[in-house]
Coordinates of C-alpha atoms in Angstrom, one line a residue:
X21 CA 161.1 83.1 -24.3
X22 CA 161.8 82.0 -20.7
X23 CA 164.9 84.2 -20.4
X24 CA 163.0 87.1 -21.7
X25 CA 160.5 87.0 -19.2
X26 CA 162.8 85.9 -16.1
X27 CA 164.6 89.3 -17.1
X28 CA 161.2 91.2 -17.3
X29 CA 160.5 90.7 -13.8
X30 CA 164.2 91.4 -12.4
X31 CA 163.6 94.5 -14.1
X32 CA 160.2 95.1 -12.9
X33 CA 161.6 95.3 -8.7
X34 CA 162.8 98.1 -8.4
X35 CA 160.4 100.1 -10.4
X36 CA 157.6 98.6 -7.1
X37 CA 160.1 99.4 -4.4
X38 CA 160.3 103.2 -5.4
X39 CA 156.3 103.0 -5.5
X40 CA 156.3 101.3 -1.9
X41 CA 158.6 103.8 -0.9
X42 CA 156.8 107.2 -1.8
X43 CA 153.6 105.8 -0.4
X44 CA 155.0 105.1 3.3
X45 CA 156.1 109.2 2.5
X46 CA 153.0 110.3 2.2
X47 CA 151.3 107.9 5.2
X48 CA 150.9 110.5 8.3
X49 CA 149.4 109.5 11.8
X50 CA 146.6 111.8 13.4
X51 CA 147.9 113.6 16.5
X52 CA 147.3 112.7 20.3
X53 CA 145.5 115.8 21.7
X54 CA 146.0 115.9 26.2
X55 CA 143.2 116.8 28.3
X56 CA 143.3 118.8 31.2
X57 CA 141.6 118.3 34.1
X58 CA 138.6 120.6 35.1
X59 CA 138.6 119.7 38.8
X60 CA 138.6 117.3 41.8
X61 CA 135.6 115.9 43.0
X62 CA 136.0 113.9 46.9
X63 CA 134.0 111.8 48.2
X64 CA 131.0 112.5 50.5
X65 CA 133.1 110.6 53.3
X66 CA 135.9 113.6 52.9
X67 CA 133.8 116.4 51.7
X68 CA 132.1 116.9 54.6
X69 CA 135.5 116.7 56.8
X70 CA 137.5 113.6 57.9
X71 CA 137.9 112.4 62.1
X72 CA 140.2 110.3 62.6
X73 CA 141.7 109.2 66.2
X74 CA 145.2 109.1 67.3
X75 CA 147.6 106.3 65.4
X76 CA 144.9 105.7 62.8
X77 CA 145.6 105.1 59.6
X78 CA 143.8 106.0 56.3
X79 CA 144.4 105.8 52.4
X80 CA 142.5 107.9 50.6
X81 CA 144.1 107.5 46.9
X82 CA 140.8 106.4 45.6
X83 CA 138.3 108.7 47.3
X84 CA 137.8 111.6 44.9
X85 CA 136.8 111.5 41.1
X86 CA 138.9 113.5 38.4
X87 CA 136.4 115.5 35.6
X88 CA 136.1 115.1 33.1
X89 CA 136.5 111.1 32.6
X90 CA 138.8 111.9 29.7
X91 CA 141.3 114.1 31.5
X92 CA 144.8 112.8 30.7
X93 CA 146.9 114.0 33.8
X94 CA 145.7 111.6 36.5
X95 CA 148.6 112.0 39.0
X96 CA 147.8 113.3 42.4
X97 CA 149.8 114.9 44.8
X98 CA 148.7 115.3 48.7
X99 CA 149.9 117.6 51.5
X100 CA 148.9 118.4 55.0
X101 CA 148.5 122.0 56.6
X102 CA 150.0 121.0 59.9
X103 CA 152.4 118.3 59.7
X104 CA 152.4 118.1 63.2
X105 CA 148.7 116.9 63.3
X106 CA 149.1 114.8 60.5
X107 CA 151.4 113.6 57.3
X108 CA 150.0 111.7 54.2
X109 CA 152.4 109.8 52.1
X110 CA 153.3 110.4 48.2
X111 CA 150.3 107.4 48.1
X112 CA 147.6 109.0 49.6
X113 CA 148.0 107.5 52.9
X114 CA 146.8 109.7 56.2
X115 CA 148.6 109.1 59.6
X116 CA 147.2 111.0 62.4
X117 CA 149.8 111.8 64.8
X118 CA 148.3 114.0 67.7
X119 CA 144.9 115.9 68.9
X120 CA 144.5 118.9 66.4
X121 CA 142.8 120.3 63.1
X122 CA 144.8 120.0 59.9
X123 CA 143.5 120.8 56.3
X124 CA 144.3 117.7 53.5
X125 CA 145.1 119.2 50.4
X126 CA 144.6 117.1 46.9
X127 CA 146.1 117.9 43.7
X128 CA 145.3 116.8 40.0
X129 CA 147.3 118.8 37.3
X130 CA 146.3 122.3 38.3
X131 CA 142.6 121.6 40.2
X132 CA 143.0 121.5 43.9
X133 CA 140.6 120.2 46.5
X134 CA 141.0 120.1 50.6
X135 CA 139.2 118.8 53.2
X136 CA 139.1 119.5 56.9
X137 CA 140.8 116.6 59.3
X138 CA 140.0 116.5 63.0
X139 CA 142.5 114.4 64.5
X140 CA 141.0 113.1 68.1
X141 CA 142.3 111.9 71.4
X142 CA 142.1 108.3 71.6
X143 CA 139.6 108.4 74.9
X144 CA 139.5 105.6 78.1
X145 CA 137.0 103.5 78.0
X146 CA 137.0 102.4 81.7
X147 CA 139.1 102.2 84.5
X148 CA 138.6 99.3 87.5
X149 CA 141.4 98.3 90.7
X150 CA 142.7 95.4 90.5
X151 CA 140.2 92.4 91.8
X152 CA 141.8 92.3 95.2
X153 CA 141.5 95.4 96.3
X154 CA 137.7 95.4 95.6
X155 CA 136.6 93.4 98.3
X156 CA 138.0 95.8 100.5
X157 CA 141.5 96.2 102.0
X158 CA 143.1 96.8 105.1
X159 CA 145.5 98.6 106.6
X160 CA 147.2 99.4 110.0
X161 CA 148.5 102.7 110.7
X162 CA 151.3 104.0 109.3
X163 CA 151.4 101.4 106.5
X164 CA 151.3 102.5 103.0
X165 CA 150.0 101.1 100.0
X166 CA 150.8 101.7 96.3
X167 CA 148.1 101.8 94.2
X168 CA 150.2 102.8 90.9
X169 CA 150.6 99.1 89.1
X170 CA 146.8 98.2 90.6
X171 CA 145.1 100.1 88.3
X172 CA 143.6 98.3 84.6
X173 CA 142.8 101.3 81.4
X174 CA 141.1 100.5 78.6
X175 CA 142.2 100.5 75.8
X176 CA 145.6 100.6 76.8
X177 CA 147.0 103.0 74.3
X178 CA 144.1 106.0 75.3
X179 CA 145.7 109.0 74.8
X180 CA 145.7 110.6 78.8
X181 CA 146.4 107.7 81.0
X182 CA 147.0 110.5 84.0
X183 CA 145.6 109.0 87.2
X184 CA 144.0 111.2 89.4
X185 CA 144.0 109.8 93.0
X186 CA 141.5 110.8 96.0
X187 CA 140.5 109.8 99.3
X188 CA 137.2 110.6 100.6
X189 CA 138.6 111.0 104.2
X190 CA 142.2 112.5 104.6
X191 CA 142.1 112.2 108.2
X192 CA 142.0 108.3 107.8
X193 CA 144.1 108.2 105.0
X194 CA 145.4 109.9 101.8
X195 CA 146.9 109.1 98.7
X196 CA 149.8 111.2 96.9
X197 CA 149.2 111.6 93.2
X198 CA 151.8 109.0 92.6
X199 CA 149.0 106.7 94.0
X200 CA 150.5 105.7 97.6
X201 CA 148.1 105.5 100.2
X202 CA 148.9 105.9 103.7
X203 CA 147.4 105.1 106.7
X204 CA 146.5 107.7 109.2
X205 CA 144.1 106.9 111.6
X206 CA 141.6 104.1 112.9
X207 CA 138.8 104.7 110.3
X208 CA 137.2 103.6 106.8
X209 CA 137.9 105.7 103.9
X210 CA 136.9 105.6 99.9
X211 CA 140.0 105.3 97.4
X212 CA 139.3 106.3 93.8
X213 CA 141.1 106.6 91.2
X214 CA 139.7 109.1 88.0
X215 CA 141.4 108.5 84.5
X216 CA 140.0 110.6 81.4
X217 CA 136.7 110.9 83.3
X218 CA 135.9 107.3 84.1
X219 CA 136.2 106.5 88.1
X220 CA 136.6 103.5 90.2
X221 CA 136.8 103.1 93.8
X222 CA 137.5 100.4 96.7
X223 CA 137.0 100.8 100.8
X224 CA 140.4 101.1 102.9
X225 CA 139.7 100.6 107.0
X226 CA 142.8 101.5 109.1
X227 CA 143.1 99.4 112.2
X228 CA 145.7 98.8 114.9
X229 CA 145.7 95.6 116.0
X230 CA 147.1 92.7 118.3
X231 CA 146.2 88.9 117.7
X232 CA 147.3 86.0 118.5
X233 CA 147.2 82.4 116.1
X234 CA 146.9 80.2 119.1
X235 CA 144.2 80.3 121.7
X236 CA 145.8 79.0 124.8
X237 CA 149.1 76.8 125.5
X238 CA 150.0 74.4 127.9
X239 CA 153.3 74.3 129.2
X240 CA 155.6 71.9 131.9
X241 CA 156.8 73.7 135.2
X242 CA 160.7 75.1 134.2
X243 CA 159.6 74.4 130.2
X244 CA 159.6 77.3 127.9
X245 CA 157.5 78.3 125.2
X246 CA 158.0 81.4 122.4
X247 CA 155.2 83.1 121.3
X248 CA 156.7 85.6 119.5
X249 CA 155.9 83.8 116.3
X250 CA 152.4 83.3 117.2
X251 CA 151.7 87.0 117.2
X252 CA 150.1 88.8 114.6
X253 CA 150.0 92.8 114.5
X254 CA 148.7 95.3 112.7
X255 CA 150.1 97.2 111.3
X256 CA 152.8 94.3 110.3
X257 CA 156.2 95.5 110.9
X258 CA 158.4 95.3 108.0
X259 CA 161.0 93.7 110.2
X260 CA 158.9 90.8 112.7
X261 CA 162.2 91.4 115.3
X262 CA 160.1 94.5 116.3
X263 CA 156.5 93.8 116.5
X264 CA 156.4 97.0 119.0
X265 CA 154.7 95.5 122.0
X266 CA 155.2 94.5 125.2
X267 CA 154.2 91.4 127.1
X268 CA 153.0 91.1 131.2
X269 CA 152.0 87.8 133.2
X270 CA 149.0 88.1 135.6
X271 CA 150.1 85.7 137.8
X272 CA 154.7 85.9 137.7
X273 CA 154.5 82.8 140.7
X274 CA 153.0 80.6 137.8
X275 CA 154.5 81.9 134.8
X276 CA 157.0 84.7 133.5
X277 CA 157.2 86.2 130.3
X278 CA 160.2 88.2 128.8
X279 CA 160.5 90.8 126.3
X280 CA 161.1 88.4 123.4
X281 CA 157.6 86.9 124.1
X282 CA 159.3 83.6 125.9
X283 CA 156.9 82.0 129.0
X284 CA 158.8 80.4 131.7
X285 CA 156.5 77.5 134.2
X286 CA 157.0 78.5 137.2
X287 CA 154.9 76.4 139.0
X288 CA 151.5 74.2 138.5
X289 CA 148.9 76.7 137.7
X290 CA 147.2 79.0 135.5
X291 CA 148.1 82.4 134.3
X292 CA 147.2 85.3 131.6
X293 CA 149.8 86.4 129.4
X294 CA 148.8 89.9 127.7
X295 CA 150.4 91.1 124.7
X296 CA 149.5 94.8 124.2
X297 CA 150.9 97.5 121.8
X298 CA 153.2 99.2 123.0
X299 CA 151.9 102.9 122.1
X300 CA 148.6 101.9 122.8
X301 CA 148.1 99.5 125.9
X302 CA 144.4 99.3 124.9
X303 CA 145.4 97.1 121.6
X304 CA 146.2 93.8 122.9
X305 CA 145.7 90.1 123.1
X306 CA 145.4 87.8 126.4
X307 CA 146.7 84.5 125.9
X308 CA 145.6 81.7 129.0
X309 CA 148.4 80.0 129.9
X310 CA 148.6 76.4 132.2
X311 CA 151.6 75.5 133.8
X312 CA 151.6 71.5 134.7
X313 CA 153.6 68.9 136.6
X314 CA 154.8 66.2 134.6
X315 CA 155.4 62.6 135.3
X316 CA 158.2 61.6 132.8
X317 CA 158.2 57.8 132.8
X318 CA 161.4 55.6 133.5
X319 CA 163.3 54.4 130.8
X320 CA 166.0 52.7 131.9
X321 CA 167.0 50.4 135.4
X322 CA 168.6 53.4 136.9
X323 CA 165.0 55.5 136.6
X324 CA 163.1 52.7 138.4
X325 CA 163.5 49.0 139.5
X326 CA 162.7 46.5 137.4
X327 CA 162.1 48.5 133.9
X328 CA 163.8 47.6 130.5
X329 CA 165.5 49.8 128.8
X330 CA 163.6 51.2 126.2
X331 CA 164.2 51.2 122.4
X332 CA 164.2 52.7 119.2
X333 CA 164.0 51.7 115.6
X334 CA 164.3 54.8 112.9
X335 CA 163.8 55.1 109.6
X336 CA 166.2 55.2 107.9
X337 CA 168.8 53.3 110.1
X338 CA 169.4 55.7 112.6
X339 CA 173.1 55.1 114.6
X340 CA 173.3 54.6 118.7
X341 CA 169.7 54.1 119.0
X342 CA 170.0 53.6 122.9
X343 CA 171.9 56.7 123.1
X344 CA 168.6 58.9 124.3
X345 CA 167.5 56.6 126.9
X346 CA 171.0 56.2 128.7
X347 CA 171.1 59.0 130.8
X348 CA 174.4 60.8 129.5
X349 CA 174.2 63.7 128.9
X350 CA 175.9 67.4 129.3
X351 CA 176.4 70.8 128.4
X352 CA 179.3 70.2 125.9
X353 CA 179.7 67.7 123.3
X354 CA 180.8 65.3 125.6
X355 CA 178.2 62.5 124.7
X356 CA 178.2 62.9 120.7
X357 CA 178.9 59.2 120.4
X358 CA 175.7 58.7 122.3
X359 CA 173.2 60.7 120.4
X360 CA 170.3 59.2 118.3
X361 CA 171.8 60.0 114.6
X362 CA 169.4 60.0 111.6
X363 CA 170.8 60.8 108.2
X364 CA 170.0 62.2 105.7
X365 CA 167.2 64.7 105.6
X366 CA 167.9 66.6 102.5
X367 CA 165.7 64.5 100.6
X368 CA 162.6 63.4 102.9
X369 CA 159.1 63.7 101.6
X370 CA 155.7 62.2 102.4
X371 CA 157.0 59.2 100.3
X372 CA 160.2 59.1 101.9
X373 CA 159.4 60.2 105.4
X374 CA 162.2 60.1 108.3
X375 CA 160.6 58.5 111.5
X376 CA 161.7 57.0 114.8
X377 CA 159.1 54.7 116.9
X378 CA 159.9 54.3 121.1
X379 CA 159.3 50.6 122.4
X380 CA 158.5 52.0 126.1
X381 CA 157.9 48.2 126.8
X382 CA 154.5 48.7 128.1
X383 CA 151.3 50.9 127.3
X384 CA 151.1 54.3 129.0
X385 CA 149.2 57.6 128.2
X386 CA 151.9 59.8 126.2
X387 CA 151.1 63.9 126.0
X388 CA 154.1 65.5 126.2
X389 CA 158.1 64.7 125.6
X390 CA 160.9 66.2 126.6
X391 CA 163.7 66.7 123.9
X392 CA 167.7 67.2 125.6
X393 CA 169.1 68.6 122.4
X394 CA 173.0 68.0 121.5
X395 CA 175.1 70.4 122.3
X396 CA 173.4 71.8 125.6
X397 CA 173.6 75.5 125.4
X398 CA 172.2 75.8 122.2
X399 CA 175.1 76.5 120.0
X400 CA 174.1 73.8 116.8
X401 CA 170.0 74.0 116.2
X402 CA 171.5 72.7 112.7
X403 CA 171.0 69.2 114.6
X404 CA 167.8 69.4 116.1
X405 CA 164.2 68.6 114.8
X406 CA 162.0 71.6 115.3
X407 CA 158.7 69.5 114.3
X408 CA 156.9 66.5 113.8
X409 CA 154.5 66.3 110.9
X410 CA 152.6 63.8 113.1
X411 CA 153.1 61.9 116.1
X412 CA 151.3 58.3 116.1
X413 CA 150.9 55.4 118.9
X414 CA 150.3 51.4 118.5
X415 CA 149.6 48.8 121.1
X416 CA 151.2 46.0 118.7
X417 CA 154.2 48.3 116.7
X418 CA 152.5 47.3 113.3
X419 CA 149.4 49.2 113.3
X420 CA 149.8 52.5 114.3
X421 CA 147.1 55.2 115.4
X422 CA 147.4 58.8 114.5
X423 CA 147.6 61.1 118.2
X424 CA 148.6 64.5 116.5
X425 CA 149.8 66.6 113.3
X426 CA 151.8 69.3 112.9
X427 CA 153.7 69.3 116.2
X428 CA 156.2 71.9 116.7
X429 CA 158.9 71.3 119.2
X430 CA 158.4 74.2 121.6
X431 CA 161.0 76.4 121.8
X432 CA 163.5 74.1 119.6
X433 CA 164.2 77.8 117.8
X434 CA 165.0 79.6 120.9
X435 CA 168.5 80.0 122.5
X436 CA 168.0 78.1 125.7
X437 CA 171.3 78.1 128.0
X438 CA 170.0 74.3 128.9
X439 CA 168.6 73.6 125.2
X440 CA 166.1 71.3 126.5
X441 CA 162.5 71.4 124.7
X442 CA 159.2 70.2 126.6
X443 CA 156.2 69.8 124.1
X444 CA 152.7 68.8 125.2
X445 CA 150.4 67.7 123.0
X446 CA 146.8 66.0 122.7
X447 CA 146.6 62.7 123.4
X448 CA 144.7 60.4 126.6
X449 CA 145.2 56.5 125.1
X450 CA 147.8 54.3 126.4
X451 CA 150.2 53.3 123.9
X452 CA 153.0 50.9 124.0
X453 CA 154.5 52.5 120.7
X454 CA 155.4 56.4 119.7
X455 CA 156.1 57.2 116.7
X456 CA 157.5 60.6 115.3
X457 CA 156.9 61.1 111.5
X458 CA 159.0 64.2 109.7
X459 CA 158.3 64.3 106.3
X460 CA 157.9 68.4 105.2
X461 CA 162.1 69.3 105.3
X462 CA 160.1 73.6 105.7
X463 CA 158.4 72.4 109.1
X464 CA 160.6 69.5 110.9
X465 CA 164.4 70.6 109.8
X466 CA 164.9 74.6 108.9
X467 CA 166.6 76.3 111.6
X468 CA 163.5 78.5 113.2
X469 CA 161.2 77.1 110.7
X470 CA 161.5 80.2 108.8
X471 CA 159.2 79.4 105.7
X472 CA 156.7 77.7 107.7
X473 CA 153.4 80.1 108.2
X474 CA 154.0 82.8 111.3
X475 CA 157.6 81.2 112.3
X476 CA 160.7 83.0 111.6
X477 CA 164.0 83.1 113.6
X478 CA 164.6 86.2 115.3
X479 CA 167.2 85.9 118.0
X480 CA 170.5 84.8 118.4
X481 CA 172.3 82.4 121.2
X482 CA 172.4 85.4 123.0
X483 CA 169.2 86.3 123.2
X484 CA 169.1 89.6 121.1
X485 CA 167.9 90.1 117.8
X486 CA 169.2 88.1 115.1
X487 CA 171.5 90.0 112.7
X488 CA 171.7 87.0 110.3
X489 CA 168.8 85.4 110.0
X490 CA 166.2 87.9 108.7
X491 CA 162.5 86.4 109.7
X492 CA 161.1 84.5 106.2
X493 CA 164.0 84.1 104.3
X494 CA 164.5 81.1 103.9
X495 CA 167.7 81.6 101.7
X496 CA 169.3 82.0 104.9
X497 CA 168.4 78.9 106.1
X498 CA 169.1 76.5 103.1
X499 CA 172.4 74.8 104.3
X500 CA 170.2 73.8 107.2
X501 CA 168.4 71.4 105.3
X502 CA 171.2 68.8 104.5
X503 CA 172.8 67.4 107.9
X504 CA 171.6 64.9 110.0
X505 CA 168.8 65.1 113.0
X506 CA 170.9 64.0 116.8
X507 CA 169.1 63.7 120.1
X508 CA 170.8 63.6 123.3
X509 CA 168.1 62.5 125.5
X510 CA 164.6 62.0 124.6
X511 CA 162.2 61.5 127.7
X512 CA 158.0 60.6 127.1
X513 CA 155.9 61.5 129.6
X514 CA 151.8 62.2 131.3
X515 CA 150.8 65.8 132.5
X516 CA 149.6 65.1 136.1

């Protein structure tokens, strides 16, 4: 029985499969039926036409509706009229490229729908002068003035950035439409500037002037003293060798003046200097000047009986310290051995000052010294000090009382055939002690000072106008900063 019905349902499996087999025949799906799409419907944002500005951006894939809801061909396809106004990407995304009207065209199976684009400039917001030019600004005449990187427009990437330039008085000055302004004539004029109709404006006055930084000077009978760095012109001449004035004395038995602005004392006295433009006479400057005796005091047995030789101490060491007091000197290089030496310079500082202090032995009233530089006629200002940052006296040599600051050592710059400096300054104490204090390398060291405020060298040992060193650069005048500071004779004295 077992093996009967084992067989019985062998038998039985194929009979089922054939069954299986025919129904899986006769098993048929339903088919998928497309819709079409009846139309495009955009947004109220894009129906009613699009503005957008130049450079902007916009995606506008999701901003229309397909009808009906059941419409099977979703895919949309986008094109511009004018390609030149505008693009949009495969993805719906807008760039607006330049000012124009372009028409943005969208496509779902067969619908279309289009909207009008306005593409706009991107306008200026404001335009302003820079901030120093708003207080006002001055000019001489004949100067010029570009105005071209002075001008701030917001936002920066407007579309018209053209500047349109103007003055309100050509006759005073005008202004190309590159934006440089030149100076005409004595007057005050408006300068405005118009960009994408926003305006801003600043006063220009166009003078000719003369001025000088000092107020008077005081010199010794046969000193010198230059000027020429002490004057201050309007217009200011691109090159300060030519300042384009000339310079007369009111009184020549007192005190000369020649063309390069250098007063000679001629004798005890007062005198006017004028410094006066030299196409205009009535543009000038007076300057008062005093010529005064000195009385230089001994310093040495030879000078008078019964004095000691002064001395010196420096800072730091200085060589031949007796050297300026011994009375040798010449117009060569004949007494090198004897001259005060101080080295180095390159690195002094107000924490690292170079000084020198005179024991004269016994207090006297000190206003003026007398430098004999080395070298006599005045072929190595590389050696000589041209200032003193201050000048200080003591009665004891310990404490020490400040006389004067900022000292410049008249006419150290100048080509002097003798190349000897007389300097007064303020001062009506007696003091046993003098000190001299260098400490800023620009004022005490450079060869004609030239990056110290209104100095610059401008002639050479002949007397004519420097070809080498150009006034302010003080590239030129580097290599002057390194040596050492020598004195040949150094005399302290009283005006009378």
């Amino acid at each position: 029985m077992k093996k009967i019905r084992l067989l019985a349902v062998y038998a039985a499996i194929p009979l089922f499969g054939l069954m299986f087999s025919g129904c899986i025949e006769d098993l048929k799906l339903p088919e998928i039926q497309s819709v079409r799409a009846s139309g495009v419907e955009l947004d109220p944002t894009l129906a009613s036409g699009m503005d957008m500005f130049e450079g902007e951006i916009l995606d506008i894939s999701g901003k229309f509706t397909v009808t009906p809801a059941g419409a099977t061909n979703l895919t949309a396809s986008y094109s511009s009229s004018d390609a030149s106004v505008a693009v949009v990407s495969a993805v719906g995304v807008i760039s607006a490229l330049v000012e124009g009207v372009a028409t943005i065209s969208i496509m779902v199976d067969t619908k279309l729908e289009s909207f009008t684009l306005t593409v706009r400039a991107i306008p200026v917001d404001y335009v302003e002068f820079d901030a120093d030019l708003k207080d006002g600004q001055l000019l001489g005449r004949g100067q010029t003035l570009n105005l071209a990187n002075k001008v701030t427009i917001t936002p920066s990437n407007a579309t018209d950035k053209t500047m349109h330039f103007a003055s309100s008085d050509e006759n005073v000055a005008t202004v190309s439409t590159a934006g440089v302004v030149t100076a005409i004539t004595e007057g005050v004029t408006t300068i405005s500037v118009t960009v994408g109709g926003k305006t801003d404006s600043f006063v220009l006055t166009v003078t000719r002037s003369v001025t000088l930084s000092i107020s008077s000077v005081t010199i010794p009978v046969t000193a010198t003293n230059r000027i020429w760095d002490k004057i201050d012109v309007l217009p200011a001449p691109l090159d300060l060798k030519n300042k384009n004035v000339n310079f007369t004395s009111s009184n020549t038995t007192v005190a000369t003046v020649d063309e390069h602005g250098v007063i000679w004392g001629k004798a005890a006295g007062t005198a006017t200097i004028t410094v006066a433009d030299k196409t205009d006479p009535n543009v000038k400057a007076t300057l008062p000047v005093t010529v005064v005796t000195v009385n230089y005091y001994p310093r040495r047995p030879q000078e008078a009986t019964g004095t000691t030789l002064w001395t010196m101490t420096s800072t730091p060491v200085g060589t031949t310290l007796t050297g300026p007091f011994d009375g040798v000197w010449g117009t060569t290089n004949a007494d090198v051995a004897a001259n005060f030496l101080s080295i180095p310079r390159s690195n002094v500082s107000a924490t690292n000052p170079m000084e020198f202090v005179v024991d004269m032995k016994v207090s006297q009233v000190v206003n003026v010294f007398k430098i004999i530089h080395r070298s006599g006629p005045n072929t190595n200002r590389l050696v000589r000090f041209f200032g003193f940052d201050r000048i200080e006296g003591s009665s004891n040599g310990t404490t020490f009382t400040l006389i004067d600051t900022m000292v410049e050592v008249a006419d150290a710059q100048s080509p002097l055939i003798t190349a000897i400096s007389e300097t007064v300054f303020e001062n009506s104490t007696a003091y046993r002690y003098i000190k001299f204090r260098a400490e800023t390398p620009a004022f005490c060291f450079i060869h004609g000072m030239a990056n110290y405020p209104g100095i610059s060298q401008l002639l050479d040992d002949n007397r004519n106008p420097s070809t080498v060193y150009n006034s302010g650069n003080i590239q030129n005048h580097t290599d002057n900063q390194g040596g050492s500071n020598q004195i040949q004779e150094l005399y302290l004295g009283r005006i009378q």
